[in-house]
PDB file of C-alpha atoms in Angstrom:
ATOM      1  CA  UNK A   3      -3.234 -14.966   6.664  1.00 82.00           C
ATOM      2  CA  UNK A   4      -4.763 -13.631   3.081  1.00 86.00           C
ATOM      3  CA  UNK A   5      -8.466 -15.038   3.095  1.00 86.00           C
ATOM      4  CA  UNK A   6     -10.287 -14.375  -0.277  1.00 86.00           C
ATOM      5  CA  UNK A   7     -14.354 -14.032  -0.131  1.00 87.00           C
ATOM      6  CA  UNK A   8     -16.803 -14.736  -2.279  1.00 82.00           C
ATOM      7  CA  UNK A   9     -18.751 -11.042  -1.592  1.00 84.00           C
ATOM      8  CA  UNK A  10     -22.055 -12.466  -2.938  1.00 86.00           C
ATOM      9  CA  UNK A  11     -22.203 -15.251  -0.821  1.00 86.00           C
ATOM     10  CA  UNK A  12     -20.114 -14.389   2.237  1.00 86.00           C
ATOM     11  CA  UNK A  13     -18.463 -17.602   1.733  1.00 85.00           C
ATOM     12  CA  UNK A  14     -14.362 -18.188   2.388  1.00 87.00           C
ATOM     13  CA  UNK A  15     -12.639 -18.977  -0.970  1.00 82.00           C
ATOM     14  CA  UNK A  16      -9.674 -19.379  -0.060  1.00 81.00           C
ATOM     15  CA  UNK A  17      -7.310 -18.808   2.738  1.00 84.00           C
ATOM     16  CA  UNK A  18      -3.352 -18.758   2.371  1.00 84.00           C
ATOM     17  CA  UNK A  19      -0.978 -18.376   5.586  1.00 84.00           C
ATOM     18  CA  UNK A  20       0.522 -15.066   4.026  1.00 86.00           C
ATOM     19  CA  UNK A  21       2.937 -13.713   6.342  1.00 89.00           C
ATOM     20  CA  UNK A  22       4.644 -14.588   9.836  1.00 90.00           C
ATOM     21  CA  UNK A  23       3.640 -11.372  11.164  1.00 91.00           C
ATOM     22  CA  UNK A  24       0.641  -8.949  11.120  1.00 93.00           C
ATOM     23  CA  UNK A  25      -0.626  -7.779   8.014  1.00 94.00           C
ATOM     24  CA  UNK A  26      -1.095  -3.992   7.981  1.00 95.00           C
ATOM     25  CA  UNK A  27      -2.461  -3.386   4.551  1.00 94.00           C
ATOM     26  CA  UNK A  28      -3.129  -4.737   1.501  1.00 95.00           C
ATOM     27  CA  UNK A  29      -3.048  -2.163  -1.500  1.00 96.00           C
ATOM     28  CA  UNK A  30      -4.537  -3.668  -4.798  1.00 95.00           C
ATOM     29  CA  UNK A  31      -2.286  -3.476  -8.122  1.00 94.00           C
ATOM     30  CA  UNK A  32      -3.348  -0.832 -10.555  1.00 91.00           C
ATOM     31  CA  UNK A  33      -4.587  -3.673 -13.266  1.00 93.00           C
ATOM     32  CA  UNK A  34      -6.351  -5.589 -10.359  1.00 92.00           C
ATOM     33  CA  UNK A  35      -4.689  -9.075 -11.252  1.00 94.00           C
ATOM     34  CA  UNK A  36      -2.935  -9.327  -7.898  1.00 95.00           C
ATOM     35  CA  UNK A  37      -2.249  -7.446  -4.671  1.00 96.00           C
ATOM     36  CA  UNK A  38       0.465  -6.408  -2.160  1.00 97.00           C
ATOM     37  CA  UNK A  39       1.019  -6.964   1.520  1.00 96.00           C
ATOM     38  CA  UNK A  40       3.132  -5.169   3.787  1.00 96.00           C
ATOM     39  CA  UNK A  41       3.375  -6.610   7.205  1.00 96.00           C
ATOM     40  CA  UNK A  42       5.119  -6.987  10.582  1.00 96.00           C
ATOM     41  CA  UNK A  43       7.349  -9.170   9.464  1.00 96.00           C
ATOM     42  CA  UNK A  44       9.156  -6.368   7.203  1.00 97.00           C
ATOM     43  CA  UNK A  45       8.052  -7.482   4.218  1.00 97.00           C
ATOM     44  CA  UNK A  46       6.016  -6.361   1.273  1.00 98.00           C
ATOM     45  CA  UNK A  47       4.619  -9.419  -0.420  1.00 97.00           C
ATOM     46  CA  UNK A  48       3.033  -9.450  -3.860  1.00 97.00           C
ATOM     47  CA  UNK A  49       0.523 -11.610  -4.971  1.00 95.00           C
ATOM     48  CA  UNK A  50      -1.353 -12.559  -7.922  1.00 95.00           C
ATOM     49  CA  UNK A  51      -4.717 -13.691  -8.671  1.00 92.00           C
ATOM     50  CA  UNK A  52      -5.094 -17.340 -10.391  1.00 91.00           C
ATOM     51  CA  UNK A  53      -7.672 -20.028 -11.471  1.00 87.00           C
ATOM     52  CA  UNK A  54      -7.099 -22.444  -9.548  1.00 83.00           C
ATOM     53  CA  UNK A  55      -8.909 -25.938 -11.221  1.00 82.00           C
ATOM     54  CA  UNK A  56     -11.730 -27.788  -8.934  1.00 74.00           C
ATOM     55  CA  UNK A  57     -11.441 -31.984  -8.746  1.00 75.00           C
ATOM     56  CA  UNK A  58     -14.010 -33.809 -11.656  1.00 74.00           C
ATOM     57  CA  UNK A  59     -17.641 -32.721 -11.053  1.00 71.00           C
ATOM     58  CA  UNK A  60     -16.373 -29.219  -9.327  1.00 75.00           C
ATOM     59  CA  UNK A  61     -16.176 -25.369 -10.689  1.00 78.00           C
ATOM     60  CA  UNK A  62     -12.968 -23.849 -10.653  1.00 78.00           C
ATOM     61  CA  UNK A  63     -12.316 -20.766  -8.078  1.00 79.00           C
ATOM     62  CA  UNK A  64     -10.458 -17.692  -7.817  1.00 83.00           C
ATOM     63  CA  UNK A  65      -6.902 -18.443  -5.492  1.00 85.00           C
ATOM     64  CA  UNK A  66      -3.792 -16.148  -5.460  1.00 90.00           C
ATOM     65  CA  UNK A  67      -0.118 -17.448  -5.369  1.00 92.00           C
ATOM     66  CA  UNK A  68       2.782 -15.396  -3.974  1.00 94.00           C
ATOM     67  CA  UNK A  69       5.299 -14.197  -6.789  1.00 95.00           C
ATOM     68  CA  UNK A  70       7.759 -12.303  -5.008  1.00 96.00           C
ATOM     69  CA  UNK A  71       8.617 -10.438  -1.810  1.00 96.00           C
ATOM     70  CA  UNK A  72      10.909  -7.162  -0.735  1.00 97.00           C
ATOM     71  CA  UNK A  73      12.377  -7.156   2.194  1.00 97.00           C
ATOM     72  CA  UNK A  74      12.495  -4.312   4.153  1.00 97.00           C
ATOM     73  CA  UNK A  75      14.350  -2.810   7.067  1.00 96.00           C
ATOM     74  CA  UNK A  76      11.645  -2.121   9.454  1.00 96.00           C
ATOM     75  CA  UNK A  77       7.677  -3.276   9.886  1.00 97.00           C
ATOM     76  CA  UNK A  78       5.539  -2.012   6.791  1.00 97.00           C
ATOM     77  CA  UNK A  79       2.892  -0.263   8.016  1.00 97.00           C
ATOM     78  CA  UNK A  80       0.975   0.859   4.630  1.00 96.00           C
ATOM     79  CA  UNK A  81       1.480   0.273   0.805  1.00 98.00           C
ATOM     80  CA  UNK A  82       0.397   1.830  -1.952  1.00 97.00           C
ATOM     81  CA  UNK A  83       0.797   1.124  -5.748  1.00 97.00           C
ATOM     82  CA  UNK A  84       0.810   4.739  -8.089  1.00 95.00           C
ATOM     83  CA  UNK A  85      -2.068   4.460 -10.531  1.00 92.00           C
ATOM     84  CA  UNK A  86      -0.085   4.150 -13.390  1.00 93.00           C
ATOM     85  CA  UNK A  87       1.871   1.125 -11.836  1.00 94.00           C
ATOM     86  CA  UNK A  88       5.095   2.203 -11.762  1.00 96.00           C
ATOM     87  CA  UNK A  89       6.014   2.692  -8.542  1.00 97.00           C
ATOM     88  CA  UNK A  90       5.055   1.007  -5.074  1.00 98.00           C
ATOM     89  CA  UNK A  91       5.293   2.832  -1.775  1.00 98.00           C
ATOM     90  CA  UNK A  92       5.818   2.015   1.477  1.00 98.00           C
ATOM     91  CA  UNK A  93       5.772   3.471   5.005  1.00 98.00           C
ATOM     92  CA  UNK A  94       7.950   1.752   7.795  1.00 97.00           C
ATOM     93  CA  UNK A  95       7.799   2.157  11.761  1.00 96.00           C
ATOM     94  CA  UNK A  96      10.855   4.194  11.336  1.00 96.00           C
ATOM     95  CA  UNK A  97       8.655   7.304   9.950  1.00 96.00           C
ATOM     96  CA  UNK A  98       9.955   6.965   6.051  1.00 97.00           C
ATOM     97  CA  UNK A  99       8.364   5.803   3.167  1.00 98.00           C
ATOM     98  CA  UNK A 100      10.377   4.090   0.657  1.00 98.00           C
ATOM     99  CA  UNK A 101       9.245   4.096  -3.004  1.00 98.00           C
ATOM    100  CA  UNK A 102      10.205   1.118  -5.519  1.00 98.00           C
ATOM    101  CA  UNK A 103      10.031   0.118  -9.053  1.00 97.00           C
ATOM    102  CA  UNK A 104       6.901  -1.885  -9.380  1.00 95.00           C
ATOM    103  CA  UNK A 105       8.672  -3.890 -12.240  1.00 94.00           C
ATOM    104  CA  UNK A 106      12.211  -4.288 -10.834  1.00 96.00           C
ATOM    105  CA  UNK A 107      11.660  -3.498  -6.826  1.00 97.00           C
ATOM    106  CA  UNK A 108      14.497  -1.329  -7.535  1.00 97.00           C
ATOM    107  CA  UNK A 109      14.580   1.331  -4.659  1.00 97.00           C
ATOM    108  CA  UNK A 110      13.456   5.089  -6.015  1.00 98.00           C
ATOM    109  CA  UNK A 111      13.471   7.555  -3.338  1.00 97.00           C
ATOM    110  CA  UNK A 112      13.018   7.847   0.139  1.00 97.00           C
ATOM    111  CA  UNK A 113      10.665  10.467   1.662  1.00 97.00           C
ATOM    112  CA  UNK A 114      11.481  11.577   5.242  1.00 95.00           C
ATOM    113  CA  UNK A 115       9.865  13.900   7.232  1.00 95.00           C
ATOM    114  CA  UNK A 116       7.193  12.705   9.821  1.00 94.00           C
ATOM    115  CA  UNK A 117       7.618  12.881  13.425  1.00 95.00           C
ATOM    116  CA  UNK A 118       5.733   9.613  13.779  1.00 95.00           C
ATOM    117  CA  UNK A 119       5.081   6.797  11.488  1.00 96.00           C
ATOM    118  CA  UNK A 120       3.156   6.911   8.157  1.00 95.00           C
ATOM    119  CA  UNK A 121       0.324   5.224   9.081  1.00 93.00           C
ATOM    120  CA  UNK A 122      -1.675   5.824   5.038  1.00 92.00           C
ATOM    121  CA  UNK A 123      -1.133   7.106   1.659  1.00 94.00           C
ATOM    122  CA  UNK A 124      -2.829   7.903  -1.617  1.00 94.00           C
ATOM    123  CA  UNK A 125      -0.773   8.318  -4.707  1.00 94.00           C
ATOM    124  CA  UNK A 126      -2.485  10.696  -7.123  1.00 92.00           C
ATOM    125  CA  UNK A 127      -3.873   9.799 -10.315  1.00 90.00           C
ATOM    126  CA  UNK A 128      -1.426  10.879 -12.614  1.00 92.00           C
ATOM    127  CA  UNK A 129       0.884   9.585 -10.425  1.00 93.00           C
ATOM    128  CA  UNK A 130       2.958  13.221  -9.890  1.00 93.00           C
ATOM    129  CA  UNK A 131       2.118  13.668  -6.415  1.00 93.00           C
ATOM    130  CA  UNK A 132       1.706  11.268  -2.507  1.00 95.00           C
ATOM    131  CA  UNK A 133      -0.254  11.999   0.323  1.00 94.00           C
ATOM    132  CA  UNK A 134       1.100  10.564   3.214  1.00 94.00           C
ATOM    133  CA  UNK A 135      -0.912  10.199   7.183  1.00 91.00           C
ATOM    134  CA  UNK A 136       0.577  10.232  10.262  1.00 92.00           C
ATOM    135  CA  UNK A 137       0.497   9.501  13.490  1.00 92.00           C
ATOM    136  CA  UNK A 138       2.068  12.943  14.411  1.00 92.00           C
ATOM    137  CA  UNK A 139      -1.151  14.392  13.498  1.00 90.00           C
ATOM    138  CA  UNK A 140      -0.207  15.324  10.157  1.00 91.00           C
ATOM    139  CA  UNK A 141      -0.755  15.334   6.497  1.00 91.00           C
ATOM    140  CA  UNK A 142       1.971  15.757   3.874  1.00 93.00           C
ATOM    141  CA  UNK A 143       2.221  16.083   0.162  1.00 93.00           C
ATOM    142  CA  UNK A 144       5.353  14.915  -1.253  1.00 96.00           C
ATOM    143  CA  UNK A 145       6.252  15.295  -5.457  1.00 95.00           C
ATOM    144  CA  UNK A 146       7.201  12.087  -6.682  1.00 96.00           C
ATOM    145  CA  UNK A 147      10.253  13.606  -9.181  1.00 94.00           C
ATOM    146  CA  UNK A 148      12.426  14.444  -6.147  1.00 94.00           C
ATOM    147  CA  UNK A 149      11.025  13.119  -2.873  1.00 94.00           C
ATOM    148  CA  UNK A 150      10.330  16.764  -1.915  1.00 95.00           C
ATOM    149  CA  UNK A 151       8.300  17.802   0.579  1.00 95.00           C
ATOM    150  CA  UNK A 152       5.783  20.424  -1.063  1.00 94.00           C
ATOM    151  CA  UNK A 153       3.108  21.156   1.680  1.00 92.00           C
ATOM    152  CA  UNK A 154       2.704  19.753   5.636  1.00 92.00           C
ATOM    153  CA  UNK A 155      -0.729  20.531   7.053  1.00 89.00           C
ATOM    154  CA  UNK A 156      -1.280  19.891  10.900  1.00 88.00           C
ATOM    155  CA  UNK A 157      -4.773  18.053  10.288  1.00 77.00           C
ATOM    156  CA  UNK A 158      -6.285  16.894  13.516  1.00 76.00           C
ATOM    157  CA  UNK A 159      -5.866  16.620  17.382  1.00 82.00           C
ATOM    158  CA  UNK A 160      -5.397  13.035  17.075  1.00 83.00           C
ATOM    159  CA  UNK A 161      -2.896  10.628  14.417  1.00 86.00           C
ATOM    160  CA  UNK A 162      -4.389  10.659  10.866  1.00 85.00           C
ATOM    161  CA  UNK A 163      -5.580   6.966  10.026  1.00 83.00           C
ATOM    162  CA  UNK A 164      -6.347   7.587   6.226  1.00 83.00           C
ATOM    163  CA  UNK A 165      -5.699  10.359   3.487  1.00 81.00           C
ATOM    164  CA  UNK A 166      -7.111   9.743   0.367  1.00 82.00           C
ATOM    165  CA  UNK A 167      -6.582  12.498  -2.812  1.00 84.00           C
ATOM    166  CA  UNK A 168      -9.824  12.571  -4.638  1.00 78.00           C
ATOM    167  CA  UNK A 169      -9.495  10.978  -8.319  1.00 78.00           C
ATOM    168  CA  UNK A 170     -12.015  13.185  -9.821  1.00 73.00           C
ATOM    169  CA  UNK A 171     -10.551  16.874  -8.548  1.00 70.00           C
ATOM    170  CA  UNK A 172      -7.016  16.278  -7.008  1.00 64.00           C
ATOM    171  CA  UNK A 173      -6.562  19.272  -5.812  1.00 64.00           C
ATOM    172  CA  UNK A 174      -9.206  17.804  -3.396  1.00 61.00           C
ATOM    173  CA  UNK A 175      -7.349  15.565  -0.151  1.00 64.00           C
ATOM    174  CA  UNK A 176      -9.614  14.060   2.271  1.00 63.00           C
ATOM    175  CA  UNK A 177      -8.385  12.808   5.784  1.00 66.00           C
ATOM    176  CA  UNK A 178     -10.002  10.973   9.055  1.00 63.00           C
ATOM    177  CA  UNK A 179      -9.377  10.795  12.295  1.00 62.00           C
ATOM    178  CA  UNK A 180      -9.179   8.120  14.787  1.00 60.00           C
TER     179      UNK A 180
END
């Protein structure tokens, strides 16, 4: 399930049963009006955010609603939206990462590559370029013209749980370990 807090209060706005499976991420849309999930139920879910109106004598609060979904082949393991909104990416069990059209979910390219699943990914911020984590210990940047491959780095001795490029200098890529 999706459960919005209120951060200033701790309290639970709103909780929606989201998914039949396990949620593995949630990536926020570039605009921040709604979300994605990807989950094990191979599907990427998209969500926006909504007023919803409170009963005579109440406020209203902040719920989401569920607009579309894509369904995928295999479980979604991470999703990412490029910062210009355009394109949505995401990584599957079965080591690829598929890339969409945010406004059509029109499949874009595939990127293939890791011995292990993709298990993060940043998008840069002019949108040109992915980083994509694995499990197989590795980091790879991928152009986002052709799907190509431009630079694998071996990163750590154990699977790489988040890369991240660095909005301010991209030619900056940050990783962590288990």
């Amino acid at each position: 399930e999706v459960q919005l807090l209120d951060l200033v209060s701790g309290v639970l706005v709103s909780s929606i049963v989201s998914h039949s499976g396990c949620i593995w991420d949630i990536a926020m849309r570039h605009d921040t009006r709604g979300f994605a999930t990807g989950s094990a139920d191979k599907l990427v879910k998209f969500w926006e955010f909504v007023l919803v109106e409170g009963n005579v004598g109440e406020k209203s609060r902040i719920g989401v609603k569920h607009v579309k979904s894509l369904q995928m082949t295999e479980d979604v393991l991470s999703v990412c939206y490029s910062k210009n909104g355009k394109l949505l990416a995401a990584s599957l069990l079965d080591c690829t990462v598929k890339v969409f059209f945010t406004d059509t979910l029109k499949f874009y390219i595939s990127l293939y590559g890791h011995k292990l699943p993709v298990t993060s990914m940043d998008i840069s911020t002019d949108s040109t370029l992915i980083v994509t984590g694995s499990a197989d210990k590795n980091i790879k940047i991928w152009g986002l013209d052709f799907g190509d491959c431009h630079k694998s780095i071996f990163a750590h001795d154990e699977a790489v749980m988040k890369s991240s490029v660095c909005p301010q200098n991209p030619s900056i890529l940050l990783s962590r370990k288990r």
